Tab-separated table of C-alpha atoms and ligand atoms in Angstrom:
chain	number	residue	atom	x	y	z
A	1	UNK	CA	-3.683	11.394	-23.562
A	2	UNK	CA	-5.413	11.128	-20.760
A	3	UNK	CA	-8.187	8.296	-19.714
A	4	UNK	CA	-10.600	8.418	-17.051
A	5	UNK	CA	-13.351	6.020	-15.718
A	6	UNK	CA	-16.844	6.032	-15.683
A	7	UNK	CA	-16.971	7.877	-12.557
A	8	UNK	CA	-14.512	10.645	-14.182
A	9	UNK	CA	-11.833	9.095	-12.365
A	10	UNK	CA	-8.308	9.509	-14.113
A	11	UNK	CA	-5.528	6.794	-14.383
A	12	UNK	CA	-3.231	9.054	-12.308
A	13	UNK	CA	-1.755	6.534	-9.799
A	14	UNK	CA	0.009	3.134	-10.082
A	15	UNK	CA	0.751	0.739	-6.904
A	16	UNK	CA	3.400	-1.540	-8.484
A	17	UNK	CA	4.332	-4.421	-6.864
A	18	UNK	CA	7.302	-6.289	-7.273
A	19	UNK	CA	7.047	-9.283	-5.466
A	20	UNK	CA	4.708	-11.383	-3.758
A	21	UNK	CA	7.108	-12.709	-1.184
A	22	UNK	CA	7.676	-11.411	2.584
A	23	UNK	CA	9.869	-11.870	5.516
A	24	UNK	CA	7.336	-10.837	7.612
A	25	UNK	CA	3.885	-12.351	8.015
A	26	UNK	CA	1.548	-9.919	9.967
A	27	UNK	CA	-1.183	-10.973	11.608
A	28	UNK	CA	-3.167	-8.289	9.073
A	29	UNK	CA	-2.023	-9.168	6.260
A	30	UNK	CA	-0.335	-12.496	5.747
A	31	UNK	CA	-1.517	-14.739	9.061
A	32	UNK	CA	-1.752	-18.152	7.673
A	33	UNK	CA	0.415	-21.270	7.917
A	34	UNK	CA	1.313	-21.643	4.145
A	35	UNK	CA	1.194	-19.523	1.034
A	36	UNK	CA	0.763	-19.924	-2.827
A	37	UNK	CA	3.663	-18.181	-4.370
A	38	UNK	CA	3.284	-16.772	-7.537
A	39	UNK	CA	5.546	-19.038	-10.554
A	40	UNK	CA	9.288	-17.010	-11.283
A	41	UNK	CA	8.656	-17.448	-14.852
A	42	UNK	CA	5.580	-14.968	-15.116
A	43	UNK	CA	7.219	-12.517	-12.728
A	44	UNK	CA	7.925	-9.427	-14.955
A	45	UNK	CA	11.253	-8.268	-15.655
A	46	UNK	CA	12.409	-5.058	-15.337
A	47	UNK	CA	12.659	-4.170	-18.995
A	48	UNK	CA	9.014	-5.632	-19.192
A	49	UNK	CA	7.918	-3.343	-16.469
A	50	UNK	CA	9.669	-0.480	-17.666
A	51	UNK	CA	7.366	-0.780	-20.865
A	52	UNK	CA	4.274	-1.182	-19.167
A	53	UNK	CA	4.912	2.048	-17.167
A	54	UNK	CA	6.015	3.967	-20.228
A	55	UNK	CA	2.263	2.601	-21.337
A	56	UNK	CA	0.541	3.985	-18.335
A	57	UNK	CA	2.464	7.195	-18.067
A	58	UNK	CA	1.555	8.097	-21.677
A	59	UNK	CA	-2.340	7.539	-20.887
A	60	UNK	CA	-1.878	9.687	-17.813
A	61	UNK	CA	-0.232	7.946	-15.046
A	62	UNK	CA	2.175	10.250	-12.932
A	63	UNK	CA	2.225	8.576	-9.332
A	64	UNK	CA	4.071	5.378	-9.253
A	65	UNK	CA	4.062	3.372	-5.886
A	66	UNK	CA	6.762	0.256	-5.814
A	67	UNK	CA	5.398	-2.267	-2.819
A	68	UNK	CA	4.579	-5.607	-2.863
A	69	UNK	CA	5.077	-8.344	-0.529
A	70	UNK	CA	8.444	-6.528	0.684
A	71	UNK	CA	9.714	-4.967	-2.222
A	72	UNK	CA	13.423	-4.982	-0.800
A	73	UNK	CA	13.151	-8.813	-1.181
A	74	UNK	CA	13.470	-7.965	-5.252
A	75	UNK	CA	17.321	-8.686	-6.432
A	76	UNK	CA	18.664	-5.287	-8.133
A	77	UNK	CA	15.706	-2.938	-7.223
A	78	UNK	CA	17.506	-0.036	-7.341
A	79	UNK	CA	17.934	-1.119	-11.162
A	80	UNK	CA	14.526	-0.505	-11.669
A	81	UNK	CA	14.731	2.359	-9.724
A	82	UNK	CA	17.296	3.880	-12.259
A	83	UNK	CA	14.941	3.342	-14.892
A	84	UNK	CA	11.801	4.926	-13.335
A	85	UNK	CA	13.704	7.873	-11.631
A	86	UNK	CA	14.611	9.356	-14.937
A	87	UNK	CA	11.152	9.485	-16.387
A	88	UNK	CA	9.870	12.855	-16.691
A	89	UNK	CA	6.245	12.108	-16.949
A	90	UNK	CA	6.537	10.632	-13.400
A	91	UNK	CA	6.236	13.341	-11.435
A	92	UNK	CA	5.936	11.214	-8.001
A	93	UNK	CA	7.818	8.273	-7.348
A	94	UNK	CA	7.837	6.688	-3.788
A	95	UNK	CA	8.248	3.294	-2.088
A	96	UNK	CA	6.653	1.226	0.684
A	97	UNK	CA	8.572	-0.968	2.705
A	98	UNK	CA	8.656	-3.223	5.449
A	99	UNK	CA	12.186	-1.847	6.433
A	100	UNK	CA	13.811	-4.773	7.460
A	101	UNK	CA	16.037	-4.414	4.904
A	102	UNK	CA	16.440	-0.804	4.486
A	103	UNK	CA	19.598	-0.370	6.748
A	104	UNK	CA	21.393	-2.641	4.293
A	105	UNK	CA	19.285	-0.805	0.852
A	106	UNK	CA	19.115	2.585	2.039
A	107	UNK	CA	21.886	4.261	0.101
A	108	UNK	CA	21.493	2.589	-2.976
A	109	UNK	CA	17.909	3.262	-3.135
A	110	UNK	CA	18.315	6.973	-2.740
A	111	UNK	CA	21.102	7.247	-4.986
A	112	UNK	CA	19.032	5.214	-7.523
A	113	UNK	CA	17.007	8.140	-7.572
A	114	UNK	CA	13.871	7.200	-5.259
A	115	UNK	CA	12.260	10.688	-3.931
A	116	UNK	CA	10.338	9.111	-1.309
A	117	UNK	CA	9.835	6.251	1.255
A	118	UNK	CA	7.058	5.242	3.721
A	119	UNK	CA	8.407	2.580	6.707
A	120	UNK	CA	5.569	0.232	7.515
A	121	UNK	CA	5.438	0.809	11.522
A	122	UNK	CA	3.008	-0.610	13.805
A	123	UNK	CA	4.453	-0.821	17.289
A	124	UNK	CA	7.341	0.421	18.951
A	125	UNK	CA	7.277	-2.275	21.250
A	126	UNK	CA	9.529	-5.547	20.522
A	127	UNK	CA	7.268	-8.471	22.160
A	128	UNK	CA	4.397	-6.727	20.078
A	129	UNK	CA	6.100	-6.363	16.930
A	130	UNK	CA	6.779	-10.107	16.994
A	131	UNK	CA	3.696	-11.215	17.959
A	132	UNK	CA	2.007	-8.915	14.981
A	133	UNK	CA	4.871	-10.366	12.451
A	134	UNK	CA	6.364	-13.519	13.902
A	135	UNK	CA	9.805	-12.111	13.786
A	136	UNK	CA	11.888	-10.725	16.234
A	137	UNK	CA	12.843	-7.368	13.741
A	138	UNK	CA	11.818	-4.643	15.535
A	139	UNK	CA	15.163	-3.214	15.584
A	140	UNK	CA	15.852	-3.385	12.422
A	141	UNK	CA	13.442	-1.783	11.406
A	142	UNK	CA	13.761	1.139	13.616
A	143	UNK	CA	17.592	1.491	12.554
A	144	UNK	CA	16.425	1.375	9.076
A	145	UNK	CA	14.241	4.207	9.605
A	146	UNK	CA	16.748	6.127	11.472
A	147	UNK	CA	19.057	5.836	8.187
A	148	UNK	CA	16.550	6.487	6.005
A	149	UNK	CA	15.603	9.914	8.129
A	150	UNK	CA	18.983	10.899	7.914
A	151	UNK	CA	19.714	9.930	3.814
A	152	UNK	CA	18.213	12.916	2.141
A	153	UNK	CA	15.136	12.221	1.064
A	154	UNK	CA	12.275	14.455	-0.040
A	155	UNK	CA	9.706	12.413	2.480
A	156	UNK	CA	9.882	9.411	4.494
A	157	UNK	CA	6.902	8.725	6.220
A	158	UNK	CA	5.666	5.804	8.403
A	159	UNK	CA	2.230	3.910	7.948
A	160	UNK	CA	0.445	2.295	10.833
A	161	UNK	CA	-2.659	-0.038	10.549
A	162	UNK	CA	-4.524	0.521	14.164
A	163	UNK	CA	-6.235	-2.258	15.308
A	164	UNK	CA	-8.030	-2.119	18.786
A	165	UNK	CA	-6.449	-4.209	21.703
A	166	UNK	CA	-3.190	-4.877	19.707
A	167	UNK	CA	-1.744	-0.907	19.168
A	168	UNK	CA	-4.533	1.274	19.835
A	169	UNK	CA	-2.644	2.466	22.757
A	170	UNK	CA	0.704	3.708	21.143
A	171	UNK	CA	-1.059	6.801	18.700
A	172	UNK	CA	0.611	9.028	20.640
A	173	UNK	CA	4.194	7.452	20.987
A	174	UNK	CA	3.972	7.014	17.230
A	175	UNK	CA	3.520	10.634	16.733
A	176	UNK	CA	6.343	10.941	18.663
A	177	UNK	CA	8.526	8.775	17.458
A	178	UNK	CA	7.495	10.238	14.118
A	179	UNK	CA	8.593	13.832	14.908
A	180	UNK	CA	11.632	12.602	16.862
A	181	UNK	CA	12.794	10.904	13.578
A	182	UNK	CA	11.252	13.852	11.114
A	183	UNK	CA	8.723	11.058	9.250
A	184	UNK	CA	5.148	12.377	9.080
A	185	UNK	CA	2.740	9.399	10.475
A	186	UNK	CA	-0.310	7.914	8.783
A	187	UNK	CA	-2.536	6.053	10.804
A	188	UNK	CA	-4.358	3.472	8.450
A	189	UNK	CA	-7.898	1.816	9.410
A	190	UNK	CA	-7.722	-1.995	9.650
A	191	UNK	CA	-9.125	-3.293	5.903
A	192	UNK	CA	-10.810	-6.428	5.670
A	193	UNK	CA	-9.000	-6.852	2.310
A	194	UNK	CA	-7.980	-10.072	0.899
A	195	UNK	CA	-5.266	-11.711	3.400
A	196	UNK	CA	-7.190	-10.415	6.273
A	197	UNK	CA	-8.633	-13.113	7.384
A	198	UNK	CA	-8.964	-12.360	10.749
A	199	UNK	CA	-10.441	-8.957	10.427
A	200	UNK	CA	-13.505	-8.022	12.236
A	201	UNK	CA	-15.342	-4.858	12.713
A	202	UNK	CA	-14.715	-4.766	16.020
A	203	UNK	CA	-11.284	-4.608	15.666
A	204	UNK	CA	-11.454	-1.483	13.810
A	205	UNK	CA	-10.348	1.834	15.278
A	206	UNK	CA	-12.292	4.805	13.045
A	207	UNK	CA	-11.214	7.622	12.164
A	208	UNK	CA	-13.389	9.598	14.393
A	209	UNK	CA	-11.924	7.451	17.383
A	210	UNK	CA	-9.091	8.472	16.838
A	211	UNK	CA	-9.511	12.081	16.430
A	212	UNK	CA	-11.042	11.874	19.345
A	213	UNK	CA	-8.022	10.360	21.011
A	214	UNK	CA	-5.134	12.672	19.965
A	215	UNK	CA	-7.259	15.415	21.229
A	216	UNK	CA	-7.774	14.269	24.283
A	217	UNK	CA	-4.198	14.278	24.990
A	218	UNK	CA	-3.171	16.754	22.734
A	219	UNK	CA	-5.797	19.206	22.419
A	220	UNK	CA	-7.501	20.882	19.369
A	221	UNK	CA	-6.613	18.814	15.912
A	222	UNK	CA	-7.219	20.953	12.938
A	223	UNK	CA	-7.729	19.809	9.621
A	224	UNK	CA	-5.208	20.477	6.693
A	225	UNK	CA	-7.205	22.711	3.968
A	226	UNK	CA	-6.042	20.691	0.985
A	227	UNK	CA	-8.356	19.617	-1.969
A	228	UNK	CA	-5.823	16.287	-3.275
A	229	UNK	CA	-6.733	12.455	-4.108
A	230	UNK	CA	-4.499	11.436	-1.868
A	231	UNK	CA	-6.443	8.729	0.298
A	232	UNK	CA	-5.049	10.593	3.739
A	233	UNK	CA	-6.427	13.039	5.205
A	234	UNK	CA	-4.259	15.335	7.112
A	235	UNK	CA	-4.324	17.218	10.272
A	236	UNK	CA	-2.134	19.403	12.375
A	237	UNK	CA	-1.311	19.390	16.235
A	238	UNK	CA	-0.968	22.725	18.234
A	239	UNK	CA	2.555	22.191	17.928
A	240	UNK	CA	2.752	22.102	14.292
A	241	UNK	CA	3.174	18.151	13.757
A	242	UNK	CA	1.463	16.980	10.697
A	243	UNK	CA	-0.232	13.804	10.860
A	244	UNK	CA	-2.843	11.262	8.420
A	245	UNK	CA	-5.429	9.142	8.587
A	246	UNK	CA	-6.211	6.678	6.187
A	247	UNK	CA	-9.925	5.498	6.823
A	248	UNK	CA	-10.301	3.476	3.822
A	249	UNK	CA	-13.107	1.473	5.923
A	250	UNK	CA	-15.016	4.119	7.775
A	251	UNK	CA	-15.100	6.880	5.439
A	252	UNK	CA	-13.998	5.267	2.126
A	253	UNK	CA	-12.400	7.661	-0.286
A	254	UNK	CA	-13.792	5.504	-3.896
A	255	UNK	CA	-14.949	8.863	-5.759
A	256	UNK	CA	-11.938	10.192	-6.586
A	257	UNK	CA	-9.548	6.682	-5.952
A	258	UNK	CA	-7.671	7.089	-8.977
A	259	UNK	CA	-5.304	4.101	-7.910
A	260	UNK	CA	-5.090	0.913	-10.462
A	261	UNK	CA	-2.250	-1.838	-8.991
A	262	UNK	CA	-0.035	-4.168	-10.723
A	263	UNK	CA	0.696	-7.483	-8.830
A	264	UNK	CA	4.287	-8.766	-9.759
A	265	UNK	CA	3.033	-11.205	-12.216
A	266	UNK	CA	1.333	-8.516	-14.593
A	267	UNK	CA	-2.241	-9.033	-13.308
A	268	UNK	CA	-3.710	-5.153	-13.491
A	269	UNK	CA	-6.317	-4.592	-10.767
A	270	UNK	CA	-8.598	-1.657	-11.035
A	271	UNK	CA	-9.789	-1.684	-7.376
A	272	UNK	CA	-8.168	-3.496	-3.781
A	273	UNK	CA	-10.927	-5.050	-3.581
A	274	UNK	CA	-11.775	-6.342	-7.295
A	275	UNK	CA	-12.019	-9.914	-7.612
A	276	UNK	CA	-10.937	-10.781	-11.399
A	277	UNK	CA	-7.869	-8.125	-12.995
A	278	UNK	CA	-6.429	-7.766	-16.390
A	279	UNK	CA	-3.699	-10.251	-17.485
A	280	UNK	CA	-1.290	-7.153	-19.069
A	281	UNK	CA	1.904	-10.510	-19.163
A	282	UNK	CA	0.441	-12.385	-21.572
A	283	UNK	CA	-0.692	-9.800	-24.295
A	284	UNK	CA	2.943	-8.201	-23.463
A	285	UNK	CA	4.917	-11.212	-24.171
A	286	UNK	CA	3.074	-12.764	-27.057
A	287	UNK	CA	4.403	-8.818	-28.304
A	288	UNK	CA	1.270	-7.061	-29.087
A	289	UNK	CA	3.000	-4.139	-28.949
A	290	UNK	CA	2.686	-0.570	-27.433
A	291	UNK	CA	-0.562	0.272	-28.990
A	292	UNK	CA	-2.263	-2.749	-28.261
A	293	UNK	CA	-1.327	-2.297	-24.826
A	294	UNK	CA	-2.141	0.787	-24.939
A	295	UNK	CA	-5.689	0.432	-26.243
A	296	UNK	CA	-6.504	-2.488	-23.698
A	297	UNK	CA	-5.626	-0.815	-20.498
A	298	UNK	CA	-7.700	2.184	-21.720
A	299	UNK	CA	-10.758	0.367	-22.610
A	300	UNK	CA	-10.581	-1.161	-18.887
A	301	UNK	CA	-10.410	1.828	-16.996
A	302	UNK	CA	-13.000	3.496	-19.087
A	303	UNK	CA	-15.260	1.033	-18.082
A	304	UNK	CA	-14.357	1.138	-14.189
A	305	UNK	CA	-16.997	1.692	-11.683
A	306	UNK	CA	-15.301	-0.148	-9.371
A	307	UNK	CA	-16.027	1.537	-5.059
A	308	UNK	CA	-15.062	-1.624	-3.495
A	309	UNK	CA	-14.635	0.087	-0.093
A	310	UNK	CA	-17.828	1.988	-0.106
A	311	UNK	CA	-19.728	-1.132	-1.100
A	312	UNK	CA	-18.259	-2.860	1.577
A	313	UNK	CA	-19.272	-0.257	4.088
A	314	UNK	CA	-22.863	-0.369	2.843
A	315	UNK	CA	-23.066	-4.345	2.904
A	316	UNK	CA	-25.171	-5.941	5.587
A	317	UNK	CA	-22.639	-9.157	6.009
A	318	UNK	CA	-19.815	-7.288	6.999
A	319	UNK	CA	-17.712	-10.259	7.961
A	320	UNK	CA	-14.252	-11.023	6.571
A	321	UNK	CA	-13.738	-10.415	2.805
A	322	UNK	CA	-12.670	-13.750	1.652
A	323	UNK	CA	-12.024	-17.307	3.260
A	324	UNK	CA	-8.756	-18.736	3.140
A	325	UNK	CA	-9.952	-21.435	1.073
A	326	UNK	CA	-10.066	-19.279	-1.847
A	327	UNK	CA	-7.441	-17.352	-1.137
A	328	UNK	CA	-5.215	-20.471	-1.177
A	329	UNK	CA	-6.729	-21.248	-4.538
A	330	UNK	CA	-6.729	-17.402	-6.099
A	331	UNK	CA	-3.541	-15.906	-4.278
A	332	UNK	CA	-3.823	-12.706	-6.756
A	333	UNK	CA	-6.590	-11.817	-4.195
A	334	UNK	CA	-3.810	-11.600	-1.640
A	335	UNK	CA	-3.408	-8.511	-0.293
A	336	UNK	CA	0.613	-9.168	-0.558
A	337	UNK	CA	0.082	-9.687	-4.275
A	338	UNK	CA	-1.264	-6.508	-5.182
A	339	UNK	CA	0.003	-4.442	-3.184
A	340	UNK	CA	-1.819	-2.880	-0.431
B	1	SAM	N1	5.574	-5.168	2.733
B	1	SAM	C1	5.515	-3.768	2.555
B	1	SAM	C2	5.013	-3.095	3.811
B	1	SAM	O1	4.474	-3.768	4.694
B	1	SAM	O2	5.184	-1.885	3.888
B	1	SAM	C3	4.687	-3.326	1.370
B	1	SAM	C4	3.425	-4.127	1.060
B	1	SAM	S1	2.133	-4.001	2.283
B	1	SAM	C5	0.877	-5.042	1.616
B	1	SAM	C6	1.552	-2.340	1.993
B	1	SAM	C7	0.742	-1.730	3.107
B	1	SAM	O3	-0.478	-2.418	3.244
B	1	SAM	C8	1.431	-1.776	4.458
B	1	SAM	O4	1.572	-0.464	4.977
B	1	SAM	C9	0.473	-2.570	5.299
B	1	SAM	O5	0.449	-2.136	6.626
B	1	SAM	C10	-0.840	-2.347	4.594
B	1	SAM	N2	-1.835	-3.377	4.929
B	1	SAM	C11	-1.724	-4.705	4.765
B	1	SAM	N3	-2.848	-5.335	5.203
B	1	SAM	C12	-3.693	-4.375	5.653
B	1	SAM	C13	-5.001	-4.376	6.224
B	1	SAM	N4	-5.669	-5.503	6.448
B	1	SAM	N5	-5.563	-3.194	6.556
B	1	SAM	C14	-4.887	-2.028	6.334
B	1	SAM	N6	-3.660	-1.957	5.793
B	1	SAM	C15	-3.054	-3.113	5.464
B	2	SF4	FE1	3.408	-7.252	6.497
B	2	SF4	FE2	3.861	-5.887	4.209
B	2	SF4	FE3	4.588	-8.415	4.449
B	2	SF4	FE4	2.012	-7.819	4.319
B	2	SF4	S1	3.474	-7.533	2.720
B	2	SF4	S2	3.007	-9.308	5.705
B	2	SF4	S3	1.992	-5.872	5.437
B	2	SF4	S4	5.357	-6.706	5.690
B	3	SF4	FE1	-10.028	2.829	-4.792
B	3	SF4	FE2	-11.123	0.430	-4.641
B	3	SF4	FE3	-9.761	1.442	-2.558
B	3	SF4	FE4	-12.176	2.429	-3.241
B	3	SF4	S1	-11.704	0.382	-2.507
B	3	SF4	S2	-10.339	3.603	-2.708
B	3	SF4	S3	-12.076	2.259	-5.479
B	3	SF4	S4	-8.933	0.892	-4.573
């Protein structure tokens, strides 16, 4: 069966997270001092999020996204890979990673079963990367990368959040490190989700920016004719390369977002930007069963109107989302909770 929202939207796509820890804390994302972690005890197990999948998947999910926090950080992933590998009714299963640890992870992951990996890149340069993440990792991460080029998967792909004045220069070595490598790059506008709680709309680089800038120095960008719900748009280079833009704050994609995210603890969030979720842990451990899962998540999403991106864009305080204050008290509005 399949469910869809009040804006026709269906329940195609899953961003799962598995943790809400990091060993990295980008300025975007995770730039304060001190964090509230989420309690072990209501972090779901495998088996438990095995059966909430198997849920999803029968009212119409087939894109599962594992993230988190770092989802490498999570002891045994590629257990849970295993499990979600050899459903049939996934037809796309894919990770997003940090890659710190993917050097280490790398074969296990792929012979796990995992299809398909985006690297979290920013900069190519080290003093940069550590004054984005506080750690000194560039090179790991680049190795990782390199490995994961070369291990056989179906797509690895990197994702880079612009921001003016910190990378806005290095579009074009990211390219090319992209196509050196053989990972297609996806240039991501700077969200003023929850966690970013330095963002400003100045700091934004748009879409149309950069367009502009990759044809400056590399002439006519054409379009990809492709009709899909993914939120990138692609484009092409004279030469062939194949690159995205994500411009989730410019030119939000809501009408046909047919995303939902998990955060680690079983909180199901219907929108990045939502402010209360669904508690799926509780109802699933006091053992209402299948059906009653079943019949709650589809009752939620048929009520979803949720467009938090395009109200954001058409809101005249366009400031940062949410103060750290609340944050510190509500950390499921983290963007490391749920997910990105
Ligand atoms: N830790 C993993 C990683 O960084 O790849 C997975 C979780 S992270 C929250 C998922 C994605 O969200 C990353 O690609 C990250 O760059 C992106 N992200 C985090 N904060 C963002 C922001 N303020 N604007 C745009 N993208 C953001
Ligand atoms: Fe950076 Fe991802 Fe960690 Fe957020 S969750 S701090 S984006 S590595
Ligand atoms: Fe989907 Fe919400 Fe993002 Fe819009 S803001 S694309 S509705 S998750």
């Amino acid at each position: 069966m399949e469910v869809h929202d009040r804006l026709g939207r269906p329940l195609a796509n899953l961003r799962l997270s598995v943790t809400d820890r990091c060993n990295l804390r980008c300025q975007y994302c995770m730039p304060e001092r001190d964090y509230v972690w989420l309690p072990r005890a209501d972090i779901l197990t495998f088996e438990e999020i095995e059966t909430l999948v198997d849920v999803f998947t029968s009212l119409g999910t087939t894109k599962v996204r594992l993230t988190g926090g770092e989802p490498l950080l999570r002891k045994d992933l590629p257990d849970l890979l295993t499990l979600l590998a050899r459903k049939p009714a996934l037809t796309d299963l894919a990770l997003t990673t940090n890659g710190i640890l993917l050097a280490d992870q790398v074969v296990a992951l792929r012979a796990a079963g995992l299809p398909r990996i985006t690297v979290s890149l920013d900069t190519l340069d080290p003093d940069r990367f550590k004054a984005l993440t506080r750690f000194d990792s560039l090179d790991a991460v680049l190795t990782g990368l390199d490995q994961a080029a070369n291990a056989g998967f179906d797509s690895v792909k990197i994702d880079t959040v612009v921001i003016r004045g910190v990378n806005d220069d290095e579009l074009v070595p990211m390219l090319e490190h992209g196509r050196r490598v053989g990972a297609e790059v996806r240039f991501i506008e700077y969200m003023d989700v929850g966690g970013a709680t330095r963002w400003s709309i100045d700091d934004v680089v748009s879409r149309q920016d950069m367009l502009q800038r990759l044809a400056t120095h590399y002439g006519t960008v054409t379009p990809v004719d492709e009709n899909t719900a993914a939120p990138a748009d692609r484009f092409t280079l004279p030469d062939g390369t194949v690159f995205g833009i994500i411009s989730s704050t410019t030119e939000p994609f809501c009408r046909q977002c047919d995303r939902s995210r998990l955060t680690a603890d079983g909180g199901w969030y219907r929108c990045l930007y939502a402010t209360d979720g669904t508690d799926l842990r509780e109802p699933l451990r006091a053992g209402v069963g299948v059906e009653g899962l079943r019949s709650l998540i589809a009752e939620t999403w048929r009520a979803r109107d949720d467009r938090g991106a395009e109200d954001r864009l058409s809101s005249e305080d366009r400031s940062r989302l949410i103060p750290v204050e609340t944050l510190q008290a509500q950390p499921h509005l983290e963007m490391h909770t749920r997910g990105g």
